[in-house]
Short mmCIF file of C-alpha atoms in Angstrom, two decimals:
data_model
loop_
_atom_site.label_atom_id
_atom_site.label_comp_id
_atom_site.label_asym_id
_atom_site.label_seq_id
_atom_site.Cartn_x
_atom_site.Cartn_y
_atom_site.Cartn_z
CA MET A 8 166.42 88.14 -4.82
CA ALA A 9 165.61 90.67 -2.96
CA ASN A 10 167.86 93.86 -2.78
CA LYS A 11 169.77 93.49 0.58
CA TRP A 12 170.99 96.94 -0.09
CA PHE A 13 169.53 99.54 2.16
CA GLU A 14 169.46 103.05 1.16
CA THR A 15 168.99 104.73 4.77
CA VAL A 16 170.07 103.66 8.67
CA ALA A 17 166.30 103.09 9.00
CA VAL A 18 165.72 101.15 6.94
CA ALA A 19 168.57 98.96 8.06
CA GLN A 20 166.72 99.24 11.49
CA ARG A 21 163.13 98.43 10.13
CA ARG A 22 164.99 94.93 8.80
CA ALA A 23 166.81 94.54 11.55
CA LYS A 24 163.06 94.60 13.66
CA ARG A 25 161.86 91.50 11.26
CA HIS A 26 165.19 90.03 11.21
CA LEU A 27 165.87 89.48 15.07
CA PRO A 28 163.95 87.83 18.00
CA ALA A 29 161.95 90.44 20.05
CA SER A 30 164.13 90.06 23.25
CA VAL A 31 167.63 90.64 20.67
CA TYR A 32 165.92 93.78 18.99
CA GLY A 33 165.22 95.17 22.83
CA ALA A 34 168.46 94.90 24.32
CA LEU A 35 169.60 96.75 20.73
CA ILE A 36 167.15 99.88 21.17
CA ALA A 37 167.97 99.70 25.25
CA GLY A 38 167.54 103.55 26.83
CA ALA A 39 166.18 104.19 30.11
CA GLU A 40 163.14 104.89 32.12
CA ALA A 41 160.77 106.87 30.21
CA GLY A 42 163.47 107.13 27.47
CA LEU A 43 163.76 111.03 27.30
CA THR A 44 167.56 110.89 26.81
CA ILE A 45 167.88 108.80 23.63
CA ASP A 46 164.10 110.55 22.20
CA ASP A 47 166.48 114.03 22.19
CA ASN A 48 169.88 112.13 20.68
CA VAL A 49 168.16 111.56 17.77
CA LYS A 50 165.96 114.51 17.62
CA ALA A 51 168.14 117.55 18.34
CA PHE A 52 169.83 116.54 15.54
CA ARG A 53 166.96 117.22 13.74
CA GLU A 54 166.30 120.78 15.16
CA ILE A 55 169.96 122.31 13.33
CA GLY A 56 169.52 123.75 9.51
CA PHE A 57 172.23 124.35 7.72
CA ALA A 58 173.63 126.73 5.47
CA PRO A 59 174.11 125.74 2.09
CA HIS A 60 175.56 127.99 -0.60
CA VAL A 61 174.67 127.84 -4.44
CA ALA A 62 177.94 128.30 -6.56
CA GLY A 63 181.69 127.65 -6.22
CA LEU A 64 181.38 124.60 -5.06
CA PRO A 65 184.11 122.22 -4.55
CA ALA A 66 184.36 119.61 -6.96
CA THR A 67 186.02 117.04 -4.73
CA ARG A 68 186.38 116.36 -1.17
CA GLU A 69 188.34 115.16 1.24
CA MET A 70 186.67 112.92 4.44
CA ALA A 71 190.04 111.46 5.82
CA THR A 72 190.87 112.78 9.19
CA THR A 73 192.92 110.96 12.51
CA VAL A 74 191.92 110.33 15.81
CA MET A 75 194.34 109.55 18.89
CA GLY A 76 196.94 108.70 16.27
CA GLN A 77 195.11 106.91 13.68
CA ASP A 78 194.25 107.98 10.35
CA ILE A 79 190.78 107.49 9.27
CA SER A 80 189.06 107.64 5.82
CA LEU A 81 186.28 109.25 7.25
CA PRO A 82 184.98 111.02 10.66
CA VAL A 83 183.13 108.15 11.81
CA LEU A 84 184.16 105.01 14.20
CA ILE A 85 182.48 102.49 15.75
CA SER A 86 181.46 103.16 19.51
CA PRO A 87 182.18 100.47 21.91
CA THR A 88 178.83 97.94 22.00
CA GLY A 89 178.58 95.15 24.69
CA VAL A 90 177.56 90.99 23.78
CA GLN A 91 176.46 92.00 19.65
CA ALA A 92 174.50 88.51 19.24
CA VAL A 93 173.00 89.55 16.14
CA HIS A 94 175.15 88.02 14.33
CA PRO A 95 177.57 84.50 15.04
CA ASP A 96 180.88 86.42 14.34
CA GLY A 97 179.74 89.79 16.51
CA GLU A 98 183.24 92.05 16.80
CA VAL A 99 185.10 90.25 14.54
CA ALA A 100 182.04 90.78 11.60
CA VAL A 101 182.27 94.50 12.46
CA ALA A 102 186.12 95.14 12.78
CA ARG A 103 186.21 93.72 9.37
CA ALA A 104 183.74 95.69 7.87
CA ALA A 105 184.90 98.74 9.46
CA SER A 106 188.94 98.21 8.44
CA ASN A 107 186.51 97.63 5.06
CA ARG A 108 186.26 101.25 4.82
CA GLY A 109 188.82 101.97 5.92
CA THR A 110 188.03 103.07 9.87
CA ALA A 111 188.72 102.28 13.18
CA MET A 112 186.62 100.03 16.01
CA GLY A 113 186.40 100.72 20.09
CA LEU A 114 186.27 97.24 21.73
CA SER A 115 183.94 96.94 24.44
CA SER A 116 185.14 95.06 27.59
CA PHE A 117 182.08 93.62 27.58
CA ALA A 118 182.17 92.09 24.11
CA SER A 119 181.81 88.43 23.19
CA LYS A 120 184.79 87.75 21.13
CA PRO A 121 188.06 87.92 22.56
CA ILE A 122 190.81 91.09 21.47
CA GLU A 123 193.05 88.86 19.98
CA GLN A 124 190.51 87.88 17.39
CA VAL A 125 188.75 91.24 16.69
CA ILE A 126 192.66 93.10 16.66
CA ALA A 127 193.62 90.61 13.84
CA ALA A 128 190.16 91.35 11.82
CA ASN A 129 190.98 94.76 12.71
CA PRO A 130 194.60 96.33 14.06
CA LYS A 131 192.97 100.11 14.33
CA LEU A 132 191.70 99.45 17.43
CA PHE A 133 190.70 100.82 21.04
CA PHE A 134 189.89 98.63 24.08
CA GLN A 135 187.80 100.04 26.02
CA MET A 136 187.18 99.60 29.91
CA TYR A 137 184.74 100.31 32.99
CA TRP A 138 186.04 101.11 36.44
CA VAL A 139 185.56 97.16 37.61
CA GLY A 140 187.14 95.50 40.15
CA THR A 141 190.31 96.89 41.63
CA ARG A 142 193.63 99.05 40.18
CA ASP A 143 195.66 95.76 40.15
CA ASP A 144 192.55 94.62 37.65
CA MET A 145 192.73 97.31 35.86
CA ALA A 146 195.64 97.70 34.98
CA ALA A 147 196.08 93.96 33.95
CA ARG A 148 193.36 94.00 31.66
CA MET A 149 195.46 97.37 29.65
CA GLU A 150 198.09 95.09 29.95
CA ARG A 151 196.25 92.64 27.91
CA ALA A 152 195.26 94.93 25.53
CA ARG A 153 198.74 96.50 25.12
CA GLU A 154 200.19 92.83 24.25
CA ALA A 155 197.50 92.11 22.16
CA GLY A 156 198.35 94.99 19.94
CA ALA A 157 195.13 97.71 20.66
CA VAL A 158 196.77 101.68 19.57
CA GLY A 159 194.30 103.47 22.34
CA ILE A 160 192.09 102.84 25.67
CA ILE A 161 188.84 104.52 25.66
CA VAL A 162 187.45 104.63 29.38
CA THR A 163 183.49 104.62 29.80
CA LEU A 164 182.90 106.17 32.87
CA ASP A 165 179.13 107.23 32.77
CA TRP A 166 176.59 104.98 33.98
CA SER A 167 174.26 105.44 36.40
CA PHE A 168 172.86 102.11 36.58
CA SER A 169 169.58 102.99 35.76
CA PHE A 170 166.25 100.63 36.13
CA GLY A 171 163.41 100.28 34.44
CA ARG A 172 161.60 100.98 30.31
CA ASP A 173 157.99 102.20 30.08
CA TRP A 174 158.17 100.03 27.41
CA GLY A 175 159.25 97.14 28.93
CA SER A 176 162.57 95.41 29.02
CA PRO A 177 163.39 92.31 27.15
CA ARG A 178 164.04 89.19 28.95
CA ILE A 179 168.17 88.48 28.40
CA PRO A 180 168.96 84.74 30.25
CA GLU A 181 172.16 84.61 32.51
CA LYS A 182 173.04 81.77 30.16
CA MET A 183 171.83 79.69 27.40
CA THR A 184 171.19 76.74 28.60
CA LEU A 185 168.97 73.67 26.95
CA GLU A 186 166.43 75.14 29.31
CA GLU A 187 166.95 78.56 28.24
CA LEU A 188 167.02 77.20 24.48
CA VAL A 189 163.27 75.90 24.93
CA ARG A 190 162.32 78.83 26.23
CA GLN A 191 163.28 80.89 23.43
CA VAL A 192 162.43 78.59 20.74
CA PRO A 193 159.14 80.31 20.26
CA SER A 194 160.40 83.16 19.62
CA VAL A 195 163.62 82.37 17.23
CA ILE A 196 161.30 79.86 15.25
CA THR A 197 159.59 82.94 13.67
CA ARG A 198 162.98 84.33 12.86
CA PRO A 199 164.19 81.77 10.32
CA ALA A 200 167.03 84.03 8.64
CA TYR A 201 167.64 84.51 12.70
CA LEU A 202 168.04 80.97 13.64
CA TYR A 203 170.03 79.44 10.02
CA GLN A 204 173.11 82.01 10.38
CA TRP A 205 173.49 80.22 14.34
CA LEU A 206 172.80 77.01 13.03
CA ARG A 207 174.63 77.15 10.03
CA SER A 208 177.70 78.75 12.69
CA GLY A 209 177.53 75.23 14.47
CA GLU A 210 177.44 77.72 17.83
CA ILE A 211 174.63 79.08 20.62
CA PRO A 212 174.83 82.62 21.37
CA ASP A 213 177.93 83.33 24.26
CA LEU A 214 176.72 85.74 26.91
CA THR A 215 179.93 85.67 28.20
CA VAL A 216 182.78 88.19 28.60
CA PRO A 217 186.02 87.03 27.69
CA ASN A 218 187.60 90.03 27.65
CA LEU A 219 187.41 91.24 31.06
CA PRO A 220 188.38 88.08 33.47
CA VAL A 221 191.94 88.22 34.83
CA GLY A 222 194.49 86.49 36.09
CA GLY A 223 193.54 83.24 34.27
CA ALA A 224 190.13 83.92 35.41
CA PRO A 225 186.89 81.74 33.46
CA ALA A 226 184.75 84.96 31.43
CA PRO A 227 182.31 85.64 33.50
CA THR A 228 178.70 86.25 32.21
CA PHE A 229 177.33 89.55 30.81
CA PHE A 230 175.30 89.50 34.18
CA GLY A 231 177.98 88.44 36.21
CA ALA A 232 180.52 90.79 34.72
CA TYR A 233 177.57 93.79 35.25
CA GLY A 234 177.08 92.71 38.35
CA GLN A 235 181.08 92.85 39.20
CA TRP A 236 180.74 96.24 38.14
CA MET A 237 177.85 97.55 39.99
CA GLN A 238 179.70 97.13 43.07
CA SER A 239 182.78 98.47 42.46
CA THR A 240 183.23 101.54 43.76
CA PRO A 241 183.23 104.56 42.15
CA PRO A 242 186.34 105.65 40.48
CA SER A 243 187.59 109.68 41.54
CA TRP A 244 189.27 112.29 38.90
CA ASP A 245 192.69 110.74 40.94
CA ASP A 246 191.81 107.06 39.38
CA VAL A 247 191.49 108.54 36.35
CA ALA A 248 194.77 110.11 36.23
CA TRP A 249 196.41 106.76 37.86
CA LEU A 250 194.66 105.24 34.75
CA ARG A 251 195.65 107.16 31.95
CA ASN A 252 199.71 107.73 33.64
CA GLN A 253 199.13 103.28 33.26
CA TRP A 254 199.25 103.85 29.21
CA GLU A 255 201.75 105.86 28.00
CA GLY A 256 199.07 106.08 24.01
CA PRO A 257 196.46 107.75 22.83
CA PHE A 258 193.51 107.79 25.76
CA MET A 259 190.00 108.57 25.52
CA LEU A 260 187.93 109.16 28.31
CA LYS A 261 184.07 108.45 27.17
CA GLY A 262 180.63 109.87 28.72
CA VAL A 263 181.64 113.71 29.22
CA THR A 264 178.87 116.28 29.05
CA ARG A 265 179.63 118.78 31.43
CA ILE A 266 182.24 122.22 30.83
CA ASP A 267 184.19 121.41 34.21
CA ASP A 268 184.13 117.42 33.61
CA ALA A 269 185.70 118.25 30.50
CA LYS A 270 188.35 120.38 32.25
CA ARG A 271 188.84 118.15 35.20
CA ALA A 272 189.84 115.51 32.33
CA VAL A 273 192.50 117.44 30.56
CA ASP A 274 193.58 117.94 33.97
CA ALA A 275 194.19 113.91 34.10
CA GLY A 276 196.15 114.00 30.76
CA VAL A 277 193.32 112.64 28.35
CA SER A 278 193.86 112.89 24.76
CA ALA A 279 190.40 113.30 23.78
CA ILE A 280 187.02 113.17 25.34
CA SER A 281 183.92 111.79 23.79
CA VAL A 282 180.32 114.03 24.77
CA SER A 283 178.47 110.87 25.17
CA ASN A 284 175.79 110.17 27.65
CA HIS A 285 175.42 106.08 26.66
CA GLY A 286 173.31 106.62 23.80
CA GLY A 287 170.15 107.66 26.62
CA ASN A 288 171.37 104.20 28.59
CA ASN A 289 172.61 106.54 30.88
CA LEU A 290 170.57 109.25 33.87
CA ASP A 291 167.24 109.51 31.71
CA GLY A 292 166.67 113.27 31.13
CA THR A 293 170.39 114.21 30.46
CA PRO A 294 170.34 116.44 27.80
CA ALA A 295 170.87 115.15 23.86
CA THR A 296 174.86 114.96 23.44
CA ILE A 297 174.96 117.76 20.22
CA ARG A 298 173.30 120.03 22.76
CA MET A 299 176.20 119.55 24.94
CA LEU A 300 178.81 119.99 22.63
CA PRO A 301 179.66 123.43 21.66
CA GLY A 302 180.12 124.28 24.94
CA ILE A 303 182.75 121.54 25.43
CA ALA A 304 184.66 121.64 22.35
CA ALA A 305 184.92 125.88 22.96
CA ALA A 306 186.10 124.89 26.60
CA VAL A 307 188.68 122.02 25.55
CA GLY A 308 188.78 121.52 22.07
CA ASP A 309 191.79 122.99 21.91
CA GLN A 310 193.82 121.09 24.01
CA VAL A 311 191.69 118.09 23.32
CA GLU A 312 190.87 115.89 20.59
CA VAL A 313 186.10 116.38 20.99
CA LEU A 314 184.60 113.05 19.66
CA LEU A 315 181.05 112.75 20.02
CA ASP A 316 178.45 109.71 20.48
CA GLY A 317 174.37 109.73 20.93
CA GLY A 318 172.17 109.92 17.86
CA ILE A 319 174.06 109.89 14.59
CA ARG A 320 171.79 108.36 11.90
CA ARG A 321 172.96 110.23 8.81
CA GLY A 322 176.04 111.90 7.15
CA GLY A 323 174.33 115.35 7.62
CA ASP A 324 174.62 114.31 11.69
CA VAL A 325 178.00 113.70 11.60
CA VAL A 326 178.17 116.83 9.55
CA LYS A 327 176.83 118.76 11.98
CA ALA A 328 178.57 117.42 14.62
CA LEU A 329 182.02 118.41 13.05
CA ALA A 330 180.60 122.37 12.80
CA LEU A 331 179.57 122.47 15.67
CA GLY A 332 183.64 121.44 17.17
CA ALA A 333 183.65 117.46 17.09
CA ARG A 334 186.77 116.05 15.18
CA ALA A 335 184.83 112.92 14.63
CA VAL A 336 182.02 110.76 15.93
CA LEU A 337 180.60 106.86 17.40
CA ILE A 338 178.16 105.47 15.89
CA GLY A 339 176.92 101.94 18.12
CA ARG A 340 173.28 101.04 17.61
CA PRO A 341 173.46 102.02 13.51
CA THR A 342 176.07 99.53 13.47
CA MET A 343 174.30 96.77 15.15
CA TRP A 344 171.26 97.67 12.76
CA GLY A 345 173.51 97.44 9.81
CA LEU A 346 174.70 93.93 11.52
CA ALA A 347 171.62 92.38 11.91
CA ALA A 348 170.12 93.92 8.88
CA GLY A 349 173.29 92.07 6.41
CA GLY A 350 175.97 90.60 8.14
CA PRO A 351 179.54 92.12 7.42
CA ALA A 352 178.04 93.88 3.90
CA GLY A 353 175.37 95.43 5.98
CA VAL A 354 178.12 97.35 8.02
CA ARG A 355 179.82 98.40 5.21
CA ASN A 356 176.28 99.71 3.80
CA VAL A 357 176.21 101.83 6.82
CA PHE A 358 179.54 103.35 6.65
CA ASP A 359 178.99 104.04 2.56
CA ILE A 360 175.39 105.78 3.91
CA LEU A 361 177.00 108.25 6.17
CA ARG A 362 180.01 108.41 3.46
CA ALA A 363 177.99 109.88 0.84
CA GLY A 364 175.91 111.67 3.02
CA ILE A 365 178.70 113.75 4.52
CA ASP A 366 179.80 114.27 0.85
CA SER A 367 176.79 115.84 0.23
CA ALA A 368 176.59 117.57 2.61
CA LEU A 369 180.22 119.12 2.30
CA LEU A 370 179.59 119.60 -1.27
CA ALA A 371 176.37 121.75 -0.98
CA LEU A 372 178.13 124.02 2.75
CA GLY A 373 181.03 124.35 -0.39
CA ARG A 374 183.71 122.68 2.55
CA PRO A 375 186.43 120.99 0.59
CA SER A 376 187.05 118.69 3.55
CA VAL A 377 185.58 117.63 7.22
CA ARG A 378 188.55 119.88 8.40
CA ASP A 379 186.81 123.25 7.20
CA LEU A 380 183.72 122.84 8.41
CA VAL A 381 182.66 126.10 10.98
CA PRO A 382 180.04 126.94 13.42
CA GLU A 383 178.14 129.47 10.36
CA ASP A 384 177.18 126.30 8.52
CA VAL A 385 175.13 125.18 11.04
CA ILE A 386 171.67 127.26 12.27
CA LEU A 387 170.90 126.53 15.22
CA PRO A 388 167.48 127.32 16.93
CA GLU A 389 167.32 129.28 20.07
CA ASP A 390 168.04 128.30 23.39
CA PHE A 391 169.32 124.79 21.82
CA THR A 392 172.80 124.23 23.60
CA ARG A 393 173.22 123.05 26.59
CA GLY A 394 176.08 124.01 28.94
CA LEU A 395 176.69 121.97 31.65
CA GLY A 396 178.97 123.22 34.19
CA ALA A 397 180.23 126.29 32.45
#
């Protein structure tokens, strides 16, 4: 039997590509337009160097921290990611893996599994919402999350509905009808392991989003929900403040790329922000998040928790982000690649890779804890940072 363990996230990605039908893998890659931002998210980390020591290194290193009131064993969380049809157990499998490795999970309002099932697998759950519908709709979703036991809210606002990819967009059906299943046969039959997983589960991919409807309405399809989102009036800062007032617990605003927006988020009363460009799925040409992190962390890091997502592929990337001001990072694609490559064990494998990389970097830098990292631990090229809205 082939070894299911993989030593890097890059290997997990290659295995995911071999395991998944082309359309499913293409949906995971995603990106927008020319792919400038998605490429820069990864490339920027490679431009940052380390400044290691040679002696006096710590015999043990501590990776535990807290994010939005939750104790986590390493500074890596699951980023909320929509419909996870790469595996029959989807978000539930990811939640179990994150819980097993002692960390928290963000659950998308566009997820394929209901919050009640996911939170049973991992009580350290932050429910993520987009601005879809009316204030009453938003309040109803938050109330459901509260009743389910969510420990915090993530509001994601960074989306410009970019269209078209130079490498082509995958075909994603509205729903899995009999006609659609027949159409998918040629691509799925070439991925027997993926097909077997679903046949064994007795299910077919459910492309509905059960966490979005309110008032007992049926779950819309992913594209039906996407259409509702596109037609909703974009929120104002007053709307953000109103949302924050509806939730008494920890509250993160995700999608911040500008210093002036970060300051307005603080004024709106948020407890955390995530420096994010939606993994390169937003306005193409937006700089890599790690380029914008130092300026934002310097401006508001003493007032709110600052996190980062986008481009994390190694434990060293996590350490670079923490040295430049992040409390923790969120990961999306690596999780999905791990799930595709090895199921729940593959997600645990991803966390183990990141943990080992964090530990190695802490040792070399002479830092006994992730909380001790400072900007002097890394080397930034000239003109690396982007202080937007300074």
